[in-house]
CSV table of C-alpha atoms in Angstrom, one decimal:
chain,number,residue,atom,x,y,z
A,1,UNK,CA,-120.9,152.2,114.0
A,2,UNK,CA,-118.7,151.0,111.4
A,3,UNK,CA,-117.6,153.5,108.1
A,4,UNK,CA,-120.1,152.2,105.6
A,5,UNK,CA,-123.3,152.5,107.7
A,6,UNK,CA,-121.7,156.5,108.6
A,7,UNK,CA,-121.6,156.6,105.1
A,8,UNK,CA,-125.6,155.5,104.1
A,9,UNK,CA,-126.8,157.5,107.3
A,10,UNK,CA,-124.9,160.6,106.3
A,11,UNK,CA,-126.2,159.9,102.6
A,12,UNK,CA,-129.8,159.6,104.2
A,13,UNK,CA,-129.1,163.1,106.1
A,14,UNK,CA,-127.8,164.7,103.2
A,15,UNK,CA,-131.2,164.1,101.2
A,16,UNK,CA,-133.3,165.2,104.0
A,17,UNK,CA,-131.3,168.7,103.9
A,18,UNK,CA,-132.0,169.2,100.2
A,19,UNK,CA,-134.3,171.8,99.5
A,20,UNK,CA,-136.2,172.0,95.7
A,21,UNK,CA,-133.6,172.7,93.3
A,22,UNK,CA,-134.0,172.7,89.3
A,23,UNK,CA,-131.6,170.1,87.7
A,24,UNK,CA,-129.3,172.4,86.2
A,25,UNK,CA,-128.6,173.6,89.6
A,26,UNK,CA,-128.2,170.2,90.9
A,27,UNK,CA,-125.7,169.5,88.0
A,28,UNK,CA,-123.6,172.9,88.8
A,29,UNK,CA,-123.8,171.4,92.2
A,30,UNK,CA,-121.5,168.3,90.9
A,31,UNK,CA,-118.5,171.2,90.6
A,32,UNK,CA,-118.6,172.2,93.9
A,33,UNK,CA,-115.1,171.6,95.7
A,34,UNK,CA,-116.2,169.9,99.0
A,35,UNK,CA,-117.2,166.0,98.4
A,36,UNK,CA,-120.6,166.5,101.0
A,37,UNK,CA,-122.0,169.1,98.6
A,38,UNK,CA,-120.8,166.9,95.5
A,39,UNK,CA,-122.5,163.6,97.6
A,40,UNK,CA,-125.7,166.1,98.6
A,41,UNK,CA,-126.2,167.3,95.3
A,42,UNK,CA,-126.5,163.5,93.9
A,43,UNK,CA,-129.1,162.1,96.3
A,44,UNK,CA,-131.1,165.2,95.2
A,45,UNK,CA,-130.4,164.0,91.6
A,46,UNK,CA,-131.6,160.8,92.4
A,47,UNK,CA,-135.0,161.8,93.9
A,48,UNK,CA,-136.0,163.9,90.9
A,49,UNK,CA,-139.2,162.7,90.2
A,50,UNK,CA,-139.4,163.0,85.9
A,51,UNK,CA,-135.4,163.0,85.3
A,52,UNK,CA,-134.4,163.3,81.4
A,53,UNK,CA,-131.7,160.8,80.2
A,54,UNK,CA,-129.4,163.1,79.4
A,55,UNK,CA,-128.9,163.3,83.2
A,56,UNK,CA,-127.2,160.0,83.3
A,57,UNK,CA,-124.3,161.6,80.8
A,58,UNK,CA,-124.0,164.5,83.6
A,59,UNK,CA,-124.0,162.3,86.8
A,60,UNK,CA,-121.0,159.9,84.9
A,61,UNK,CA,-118.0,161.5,85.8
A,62,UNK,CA,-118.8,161.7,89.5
A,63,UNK,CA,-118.6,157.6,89.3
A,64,UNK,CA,-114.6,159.0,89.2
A,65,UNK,CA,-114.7,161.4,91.9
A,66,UNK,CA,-111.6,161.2,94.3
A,67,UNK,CA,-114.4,160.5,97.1
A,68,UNK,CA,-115.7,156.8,97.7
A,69,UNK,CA,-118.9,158.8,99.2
A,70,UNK,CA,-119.5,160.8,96.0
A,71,UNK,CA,-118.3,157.5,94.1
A,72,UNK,CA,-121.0,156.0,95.9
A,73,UNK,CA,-124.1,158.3,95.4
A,74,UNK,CA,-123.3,158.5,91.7
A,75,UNK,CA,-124.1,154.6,91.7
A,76,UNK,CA,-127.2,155.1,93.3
A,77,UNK,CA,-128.1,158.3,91.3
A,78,UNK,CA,-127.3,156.6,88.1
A,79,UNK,CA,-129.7,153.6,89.5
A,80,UNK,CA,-132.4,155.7,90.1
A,81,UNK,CA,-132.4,158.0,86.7
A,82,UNK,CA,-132.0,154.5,84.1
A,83,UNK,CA,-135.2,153.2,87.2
A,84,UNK,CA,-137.3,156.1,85.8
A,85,UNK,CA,-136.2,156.5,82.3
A,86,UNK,CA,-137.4,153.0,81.1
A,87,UNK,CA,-134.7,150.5,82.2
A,88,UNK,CA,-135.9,147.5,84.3
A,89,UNK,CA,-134.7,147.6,87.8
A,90,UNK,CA,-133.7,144.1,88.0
A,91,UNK,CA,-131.5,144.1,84.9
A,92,UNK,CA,-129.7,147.3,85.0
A,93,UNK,CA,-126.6,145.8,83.7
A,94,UNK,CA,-128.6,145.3,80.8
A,95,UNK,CA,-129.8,148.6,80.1
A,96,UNK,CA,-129.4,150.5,76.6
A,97,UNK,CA,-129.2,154.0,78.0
A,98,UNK,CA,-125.9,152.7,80.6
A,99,UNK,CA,-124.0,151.5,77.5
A,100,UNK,CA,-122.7,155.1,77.0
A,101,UNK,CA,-121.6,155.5,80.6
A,102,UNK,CA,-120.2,152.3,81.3
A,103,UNK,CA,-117.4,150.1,79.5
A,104,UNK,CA,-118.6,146.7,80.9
A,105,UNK,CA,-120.7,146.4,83.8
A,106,UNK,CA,-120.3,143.9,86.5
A,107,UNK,CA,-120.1,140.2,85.9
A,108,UNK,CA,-120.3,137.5,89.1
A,109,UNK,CA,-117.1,135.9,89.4
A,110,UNK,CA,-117.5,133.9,92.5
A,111,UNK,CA,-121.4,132.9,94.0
A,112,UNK,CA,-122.4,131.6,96.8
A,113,UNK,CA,-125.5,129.2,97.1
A,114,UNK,CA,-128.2,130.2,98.5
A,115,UNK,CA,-129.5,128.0,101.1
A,116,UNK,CA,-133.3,127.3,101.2
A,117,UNK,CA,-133.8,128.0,105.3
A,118,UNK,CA,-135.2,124.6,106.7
A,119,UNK,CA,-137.7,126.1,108.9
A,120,UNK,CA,-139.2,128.1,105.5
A,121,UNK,CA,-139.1,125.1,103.6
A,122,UNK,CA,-141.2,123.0,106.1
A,123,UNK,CA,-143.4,125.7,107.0
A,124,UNK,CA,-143.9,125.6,103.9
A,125,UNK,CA,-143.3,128.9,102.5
A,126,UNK,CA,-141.9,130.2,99.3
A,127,UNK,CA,-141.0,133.0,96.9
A,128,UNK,CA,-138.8,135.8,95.7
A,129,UNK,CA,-136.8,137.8,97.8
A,130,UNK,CA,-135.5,141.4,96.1
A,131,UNK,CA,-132.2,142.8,97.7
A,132,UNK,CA,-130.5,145.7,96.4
A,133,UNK,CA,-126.9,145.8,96.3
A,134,UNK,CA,-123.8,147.8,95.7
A,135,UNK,CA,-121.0,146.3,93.7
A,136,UNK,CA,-118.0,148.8,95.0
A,137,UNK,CA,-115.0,149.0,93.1
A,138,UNK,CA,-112.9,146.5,94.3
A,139,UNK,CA,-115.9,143.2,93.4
A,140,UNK,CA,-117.1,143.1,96.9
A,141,UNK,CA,-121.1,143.5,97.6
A,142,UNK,CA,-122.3,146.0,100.2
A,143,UNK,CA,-125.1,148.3,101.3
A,144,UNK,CA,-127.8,145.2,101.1
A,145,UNK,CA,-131.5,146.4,100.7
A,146,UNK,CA,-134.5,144.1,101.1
A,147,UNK,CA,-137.1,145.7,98.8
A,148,UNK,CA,-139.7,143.0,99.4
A,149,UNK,CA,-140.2,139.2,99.7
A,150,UNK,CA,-141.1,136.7,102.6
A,151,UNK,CA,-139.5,137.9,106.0
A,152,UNK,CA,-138.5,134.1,106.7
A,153,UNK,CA,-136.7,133.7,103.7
A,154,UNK,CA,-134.9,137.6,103.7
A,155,UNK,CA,-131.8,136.3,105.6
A,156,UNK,CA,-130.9,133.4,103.4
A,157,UNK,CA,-131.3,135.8,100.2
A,158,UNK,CA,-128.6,138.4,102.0
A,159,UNK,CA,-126.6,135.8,103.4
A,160,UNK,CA,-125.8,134.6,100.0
A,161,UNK,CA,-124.8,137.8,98.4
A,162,UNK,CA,-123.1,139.1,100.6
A,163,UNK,CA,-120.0,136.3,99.8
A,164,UNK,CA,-120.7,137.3,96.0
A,165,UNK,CA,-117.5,138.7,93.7
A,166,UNK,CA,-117.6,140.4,90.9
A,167,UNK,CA,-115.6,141.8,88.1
A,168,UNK,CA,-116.9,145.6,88.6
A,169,UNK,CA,-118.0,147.8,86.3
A,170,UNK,CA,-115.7,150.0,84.7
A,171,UNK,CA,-116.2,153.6,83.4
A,172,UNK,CA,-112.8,154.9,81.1
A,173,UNK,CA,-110.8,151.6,82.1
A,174,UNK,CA,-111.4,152.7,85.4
A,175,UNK,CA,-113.4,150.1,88.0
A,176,UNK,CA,-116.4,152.0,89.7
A,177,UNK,CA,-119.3,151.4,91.9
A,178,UNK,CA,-122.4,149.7,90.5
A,179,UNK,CA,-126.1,149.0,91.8
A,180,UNK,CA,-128.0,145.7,91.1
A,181,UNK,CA,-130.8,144.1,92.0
A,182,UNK,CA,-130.8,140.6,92.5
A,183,UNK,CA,-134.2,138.4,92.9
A,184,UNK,CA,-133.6,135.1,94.8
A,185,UNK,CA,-136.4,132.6,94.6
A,186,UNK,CA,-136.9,130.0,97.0
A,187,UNK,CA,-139.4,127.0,95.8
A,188,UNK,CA,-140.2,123.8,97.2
A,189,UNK,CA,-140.3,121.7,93.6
């Protein structure tokens, strides 16, 4: 099993670990010296049901953490608190209440096409597939997520980001991780 899939699965492990804690004890949480409790302490963050904004200004700094994992669940907490606070899914790097935590966020610098699959196409089916994706630090995409859409036309959608670049998103000049959503549509017109 390669380092990144270790990574979600321990993520996924952590979460399942984490018993009801307030947010305040979550936050204290974010100052704890070893990275799994940091990383733990996040994914909890992130499944908070009615999180208040000012979370987001909390959960920041970890985007600088000295630990790609911690790095990491930051992204996704971040993701999850602007998802339940008001900002749309699909255009997080559009969202008001990220302009505070972020410098820039990420920009595609190199995209691939994304190939209608024949078979699809003369079977005749069609739509939008949602992935959800991780911009790391360094432009690359990772940790692909189909949320929904036809399962014939799934592969195409990931096959296609997965050669995206970007120019990350950068907290304090510094690049960081960032999580997107991206809806790729597949029509026969």
């Amino acid at each position: 099993m390669n380092g990144r899939k270790t990574l979600g699965l321990a993520l996924v492990a952590l979460a399942l670990t984490v018993g009801a804690q307030t947010p305040e004890e979550l936050i204290a949480q974010l100052k704890n010296p070893v990275a799994a409790e940091r990383s733990k302490a996040l994914v909890a963050i992130a499944k908070l049901k009615k999180p208040e904004a000012s979370l987001l200004d909390q959960v920041a700094p970890s985007l600088l953490d000295d630990s790609e994992d911690v790095q990491t669940a930051a992204a996704y907490s971040i993701a999850a608190i602007a998802g339940r606070v008001g900002c749309k899914i699909e255009a997080l790097d559009e969202c008001e209440a990220l302009r505070t935590i972020f410098d820039s966020t990420p920009e595609a610098t190199t995209r691939a096409p994304l190939l209608y699959p024949l078979e699809a196409r003369n079977g005749g089916v069609q739509g939008s597939v949602r992935v959800e994706f991780l911009i790391r630090s360094d432009g690359s995409v990772d940790k692909l997520r189909v949320l929904d859409g036809p399962p014939q036309l799934r592969d195409a959608a990931t096959s296609s980001l997965r050669q995206w670049r970007y120019q990350p998103a950068r907290r304090n000049g510094t690049a960081v991780p960032f999580v997107m959503v991206f809806r790729a549509s597949f029509s026969r017109s």
